PDB file of C-alpha atoms in Angstrom:
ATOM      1  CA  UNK A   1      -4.129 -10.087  -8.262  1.00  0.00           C
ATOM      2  CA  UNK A   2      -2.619  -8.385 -10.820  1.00  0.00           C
ATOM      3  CA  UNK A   3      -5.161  -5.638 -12.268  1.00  0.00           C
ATOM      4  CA  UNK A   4      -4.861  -1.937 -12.820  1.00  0.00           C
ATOM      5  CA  UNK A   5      -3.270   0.075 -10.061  1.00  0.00           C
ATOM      6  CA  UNK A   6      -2.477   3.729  -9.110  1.00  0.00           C
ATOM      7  CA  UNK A   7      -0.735   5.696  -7.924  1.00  0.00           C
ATOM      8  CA  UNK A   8       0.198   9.557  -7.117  1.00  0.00           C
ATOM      9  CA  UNK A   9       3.443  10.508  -8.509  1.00  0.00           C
ATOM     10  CA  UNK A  10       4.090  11.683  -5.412  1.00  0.00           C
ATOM     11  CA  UNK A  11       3.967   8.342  -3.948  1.00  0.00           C
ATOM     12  CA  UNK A  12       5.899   6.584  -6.330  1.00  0.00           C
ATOM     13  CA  UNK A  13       8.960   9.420  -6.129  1.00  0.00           C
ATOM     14  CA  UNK A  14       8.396   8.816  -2.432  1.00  0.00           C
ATOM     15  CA  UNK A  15       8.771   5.196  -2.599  1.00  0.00           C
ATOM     16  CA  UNK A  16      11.501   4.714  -5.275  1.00  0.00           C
ATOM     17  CA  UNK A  17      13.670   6.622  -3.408  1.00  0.00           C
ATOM     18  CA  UNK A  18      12.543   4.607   0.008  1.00  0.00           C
ATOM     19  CA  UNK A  19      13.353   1.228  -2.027  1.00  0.00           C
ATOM     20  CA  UNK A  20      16.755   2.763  -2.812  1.00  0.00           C
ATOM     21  CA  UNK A  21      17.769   3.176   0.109  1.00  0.00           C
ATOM     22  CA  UNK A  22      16.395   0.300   1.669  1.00  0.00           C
ATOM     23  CA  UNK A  23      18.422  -2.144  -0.509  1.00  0.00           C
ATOM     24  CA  UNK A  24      21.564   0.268   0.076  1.00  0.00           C
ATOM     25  CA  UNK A  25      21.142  -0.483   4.035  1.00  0.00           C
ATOM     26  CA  UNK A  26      20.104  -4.088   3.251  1.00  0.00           C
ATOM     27  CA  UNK A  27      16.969  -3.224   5.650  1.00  0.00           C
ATOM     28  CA  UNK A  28      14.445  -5.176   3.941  1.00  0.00           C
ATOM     29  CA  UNK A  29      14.108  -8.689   2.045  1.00  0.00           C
ATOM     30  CA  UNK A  30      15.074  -8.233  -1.212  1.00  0.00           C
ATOM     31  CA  UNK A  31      12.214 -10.092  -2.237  1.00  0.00           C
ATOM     32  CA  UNK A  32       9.517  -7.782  -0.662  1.00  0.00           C
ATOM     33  CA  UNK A  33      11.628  -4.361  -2.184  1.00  0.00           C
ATOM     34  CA  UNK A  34      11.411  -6.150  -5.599  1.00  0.00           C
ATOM     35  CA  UNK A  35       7.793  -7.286  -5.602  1.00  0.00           C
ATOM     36  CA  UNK A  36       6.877  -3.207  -4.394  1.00  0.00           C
ATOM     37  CA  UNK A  37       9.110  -1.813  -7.146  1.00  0.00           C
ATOM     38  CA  UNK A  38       7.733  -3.990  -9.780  1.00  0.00           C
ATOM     39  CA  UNK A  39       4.522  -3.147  -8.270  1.00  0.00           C
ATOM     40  CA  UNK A  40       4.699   0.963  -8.188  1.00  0.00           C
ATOM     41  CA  UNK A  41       6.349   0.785 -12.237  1.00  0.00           C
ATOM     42  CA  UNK A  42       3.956  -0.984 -13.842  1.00  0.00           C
ATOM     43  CA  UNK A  43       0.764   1.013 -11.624  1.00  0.00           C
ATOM     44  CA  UNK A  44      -0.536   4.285 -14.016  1.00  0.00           C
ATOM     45  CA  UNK A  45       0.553   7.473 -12.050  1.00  0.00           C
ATOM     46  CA  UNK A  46      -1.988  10.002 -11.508  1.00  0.00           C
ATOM     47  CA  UNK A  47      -1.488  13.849 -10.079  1.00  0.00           C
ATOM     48  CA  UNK A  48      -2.535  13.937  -6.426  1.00  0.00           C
ATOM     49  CA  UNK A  49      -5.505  15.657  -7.052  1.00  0.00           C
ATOM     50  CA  UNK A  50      -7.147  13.559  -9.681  1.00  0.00           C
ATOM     51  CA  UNK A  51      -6.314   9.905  -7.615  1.00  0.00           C
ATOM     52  CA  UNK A  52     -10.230   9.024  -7.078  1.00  0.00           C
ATOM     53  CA  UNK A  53     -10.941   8.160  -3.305  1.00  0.00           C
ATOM     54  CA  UNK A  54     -11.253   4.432  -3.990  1.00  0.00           C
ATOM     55  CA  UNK A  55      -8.015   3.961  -4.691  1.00  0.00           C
ATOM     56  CA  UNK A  56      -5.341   3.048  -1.579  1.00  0.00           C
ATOM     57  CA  UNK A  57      -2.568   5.878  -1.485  1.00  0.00           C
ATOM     58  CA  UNK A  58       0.074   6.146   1.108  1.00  0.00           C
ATOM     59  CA  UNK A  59      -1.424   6.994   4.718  1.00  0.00           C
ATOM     60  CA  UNK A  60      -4.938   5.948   3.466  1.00  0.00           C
ATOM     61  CA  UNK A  61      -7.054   3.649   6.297  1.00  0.00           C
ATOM     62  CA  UNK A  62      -8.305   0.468   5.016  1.00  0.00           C
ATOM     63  CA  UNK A  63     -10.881  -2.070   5.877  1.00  0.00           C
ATOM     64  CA  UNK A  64      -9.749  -5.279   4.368  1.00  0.00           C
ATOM     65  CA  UNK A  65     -11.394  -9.444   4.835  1.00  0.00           C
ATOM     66  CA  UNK A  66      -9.497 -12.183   4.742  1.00  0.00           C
ATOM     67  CA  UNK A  67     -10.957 -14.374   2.552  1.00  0.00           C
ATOM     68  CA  UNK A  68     -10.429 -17.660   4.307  1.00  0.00           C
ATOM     69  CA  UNK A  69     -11.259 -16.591   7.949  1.00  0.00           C
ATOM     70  CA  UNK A  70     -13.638 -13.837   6.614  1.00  0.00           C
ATOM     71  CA  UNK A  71     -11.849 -11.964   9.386  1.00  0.00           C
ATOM     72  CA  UNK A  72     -12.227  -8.243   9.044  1.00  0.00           C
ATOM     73  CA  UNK A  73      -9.057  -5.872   9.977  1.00  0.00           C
ATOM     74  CA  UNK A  74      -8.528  -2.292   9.226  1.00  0.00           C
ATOM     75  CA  UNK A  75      -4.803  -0.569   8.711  1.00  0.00           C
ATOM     76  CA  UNK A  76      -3.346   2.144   7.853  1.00  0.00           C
ATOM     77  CA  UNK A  77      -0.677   2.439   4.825  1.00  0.00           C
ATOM     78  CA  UNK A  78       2.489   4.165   6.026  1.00  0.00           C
ATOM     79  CA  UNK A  79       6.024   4.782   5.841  1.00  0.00           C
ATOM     80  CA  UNK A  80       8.464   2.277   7.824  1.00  0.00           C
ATOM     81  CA  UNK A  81       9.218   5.022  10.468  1.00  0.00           C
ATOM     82  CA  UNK A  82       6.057   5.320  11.306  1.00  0.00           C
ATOM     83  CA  UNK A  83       4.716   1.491  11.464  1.00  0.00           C
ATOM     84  CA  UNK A  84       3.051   0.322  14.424  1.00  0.00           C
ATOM     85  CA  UNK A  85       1.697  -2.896  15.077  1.00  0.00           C
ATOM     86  CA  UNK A  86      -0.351  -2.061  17.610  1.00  0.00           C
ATOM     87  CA  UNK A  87      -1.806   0.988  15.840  1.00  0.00           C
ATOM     88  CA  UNK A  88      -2.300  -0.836  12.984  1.00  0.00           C
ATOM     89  CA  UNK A  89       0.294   1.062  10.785  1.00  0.00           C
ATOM     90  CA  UNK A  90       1.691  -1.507   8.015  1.00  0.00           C
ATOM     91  CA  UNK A  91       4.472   0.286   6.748  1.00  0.00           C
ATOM     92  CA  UNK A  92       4.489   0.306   2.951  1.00  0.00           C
ATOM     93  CA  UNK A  93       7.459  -2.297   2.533  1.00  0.00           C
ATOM     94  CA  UNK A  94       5.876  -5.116   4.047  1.00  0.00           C
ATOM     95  CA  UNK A  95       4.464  -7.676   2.358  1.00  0.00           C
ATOM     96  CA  UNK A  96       0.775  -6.500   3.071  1.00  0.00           C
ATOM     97  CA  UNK A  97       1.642  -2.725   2.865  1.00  0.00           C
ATOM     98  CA  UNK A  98       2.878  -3.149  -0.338  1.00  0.00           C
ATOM     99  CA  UNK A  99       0.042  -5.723  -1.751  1.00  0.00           C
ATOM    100  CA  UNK A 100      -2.894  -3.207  -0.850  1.00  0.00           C
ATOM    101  CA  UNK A 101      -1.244   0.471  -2.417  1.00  0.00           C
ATOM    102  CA  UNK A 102      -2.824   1.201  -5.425  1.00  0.00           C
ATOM    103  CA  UNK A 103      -5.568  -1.276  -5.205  1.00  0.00           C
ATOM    104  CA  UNK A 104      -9.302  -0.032  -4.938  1.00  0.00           C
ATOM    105  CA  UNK A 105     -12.167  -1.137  -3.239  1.00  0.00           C
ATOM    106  CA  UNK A 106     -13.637  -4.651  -4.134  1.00  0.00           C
ATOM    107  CA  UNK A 107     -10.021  -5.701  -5.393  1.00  0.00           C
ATOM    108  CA  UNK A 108      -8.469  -9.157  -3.758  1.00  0.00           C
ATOM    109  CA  UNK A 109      -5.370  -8.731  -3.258  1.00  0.00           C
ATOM    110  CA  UNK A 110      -2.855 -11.315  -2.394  1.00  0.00           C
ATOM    111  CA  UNK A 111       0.332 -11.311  -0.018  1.00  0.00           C
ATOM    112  CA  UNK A 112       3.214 -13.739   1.822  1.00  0.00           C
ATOM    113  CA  UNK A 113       2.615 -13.995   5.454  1.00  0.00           C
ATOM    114  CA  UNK A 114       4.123 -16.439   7.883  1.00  0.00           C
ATOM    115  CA  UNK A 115       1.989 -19.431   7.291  1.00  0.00           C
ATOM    116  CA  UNK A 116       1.523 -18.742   3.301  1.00  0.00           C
ATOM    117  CA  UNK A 117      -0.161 -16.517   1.358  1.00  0.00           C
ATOM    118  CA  UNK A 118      -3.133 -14.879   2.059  1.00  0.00           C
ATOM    119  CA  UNK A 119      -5.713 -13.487   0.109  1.00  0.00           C
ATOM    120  CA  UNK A 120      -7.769 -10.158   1.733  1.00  0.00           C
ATOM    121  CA  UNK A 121     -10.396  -8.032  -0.473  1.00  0.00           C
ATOM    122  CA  UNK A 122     -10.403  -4.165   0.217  1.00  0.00           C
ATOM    123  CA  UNK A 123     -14.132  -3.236   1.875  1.00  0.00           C
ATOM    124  CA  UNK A 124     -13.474   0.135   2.416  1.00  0.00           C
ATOM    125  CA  UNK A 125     -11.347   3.140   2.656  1.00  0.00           C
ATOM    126  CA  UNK A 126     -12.103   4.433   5.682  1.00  0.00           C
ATOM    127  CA  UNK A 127      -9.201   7.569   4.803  1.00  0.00           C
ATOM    128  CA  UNK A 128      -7.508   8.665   1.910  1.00  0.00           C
ATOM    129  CA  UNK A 129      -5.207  11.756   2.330  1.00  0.00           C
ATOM    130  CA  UNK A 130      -6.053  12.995  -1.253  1.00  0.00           C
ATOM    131  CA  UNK A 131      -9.651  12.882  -0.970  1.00  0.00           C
ATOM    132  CA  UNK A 132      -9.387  15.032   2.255  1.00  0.00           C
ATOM    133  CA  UNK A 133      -7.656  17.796   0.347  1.00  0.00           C
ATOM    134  CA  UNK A 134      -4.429  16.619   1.505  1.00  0.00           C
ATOM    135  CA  UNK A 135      -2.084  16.352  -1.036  1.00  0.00           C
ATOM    136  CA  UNK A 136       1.626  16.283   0.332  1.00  0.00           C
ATOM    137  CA  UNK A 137       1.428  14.182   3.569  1.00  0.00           C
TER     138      UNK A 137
END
């Protein structure tokens, strides 16, 4: 999908600087660092404390369905440091991390995984930091 997104400013001085460096250290494909910088550019950036609670933000817990398997999963959007599969932390970079930021609620999103792309619609927001007052985490 390719329909409005935000995101805090915060975020996106966060993440430039995380997609920097991640192409200096050659961490990441190249192909997931472009697709999340062309991503966080052309999203409208909004001060932390006007981002409405819809929106996904960095460290915000989402329910998300896959569309095909109607499968229901919920994550949480973080920084690579802190991803854990088993937790269900999807660090930002990845190819689902960086499909759901700056989506909202009842957008379908769409992402690369290893047997082809997948298409998941946000249910819910189960967290966002910015709706909890919390506007620096």
């Amino acid at each position: 999908m390719k329909g409005n997104i935000k995101i805090t400013q915060l975020d996106y001085l966060r993440i430039s600087k995380l997609i920097q460096a991640a192409r200096n250290d050659k961490s990441i494909e190249v192909k997931n660092l472009t697709f999340l910088a062309n991503e966080i550019y052309r999203a409208e950036k909004v001060d932390s404390k006007s981002i409405t609670p819809e929106f996904v933000t960095m460290n915000s817990v989402v329910q998300v369905i896959n569309e095909e398997t109607k499968s229901t999963m919920m994550v949480k959007i973080v920084y690579p440091h802190e991803a854990d599969f088993k937790k269900k932390y999807v660090s930002v970079l990845s190819p689902l991390g960086s499909a759901l930021l700056g989506y909202k609620v009842g957008d379908t999103v769409q992402f690369s995984a290893p047997k082809g792309e997948v298409d998941i619609t946000i249910q819910c927001i189960e967290y966002q930091p910015e709706a909890d007052g919390k506007y620096n985490i």
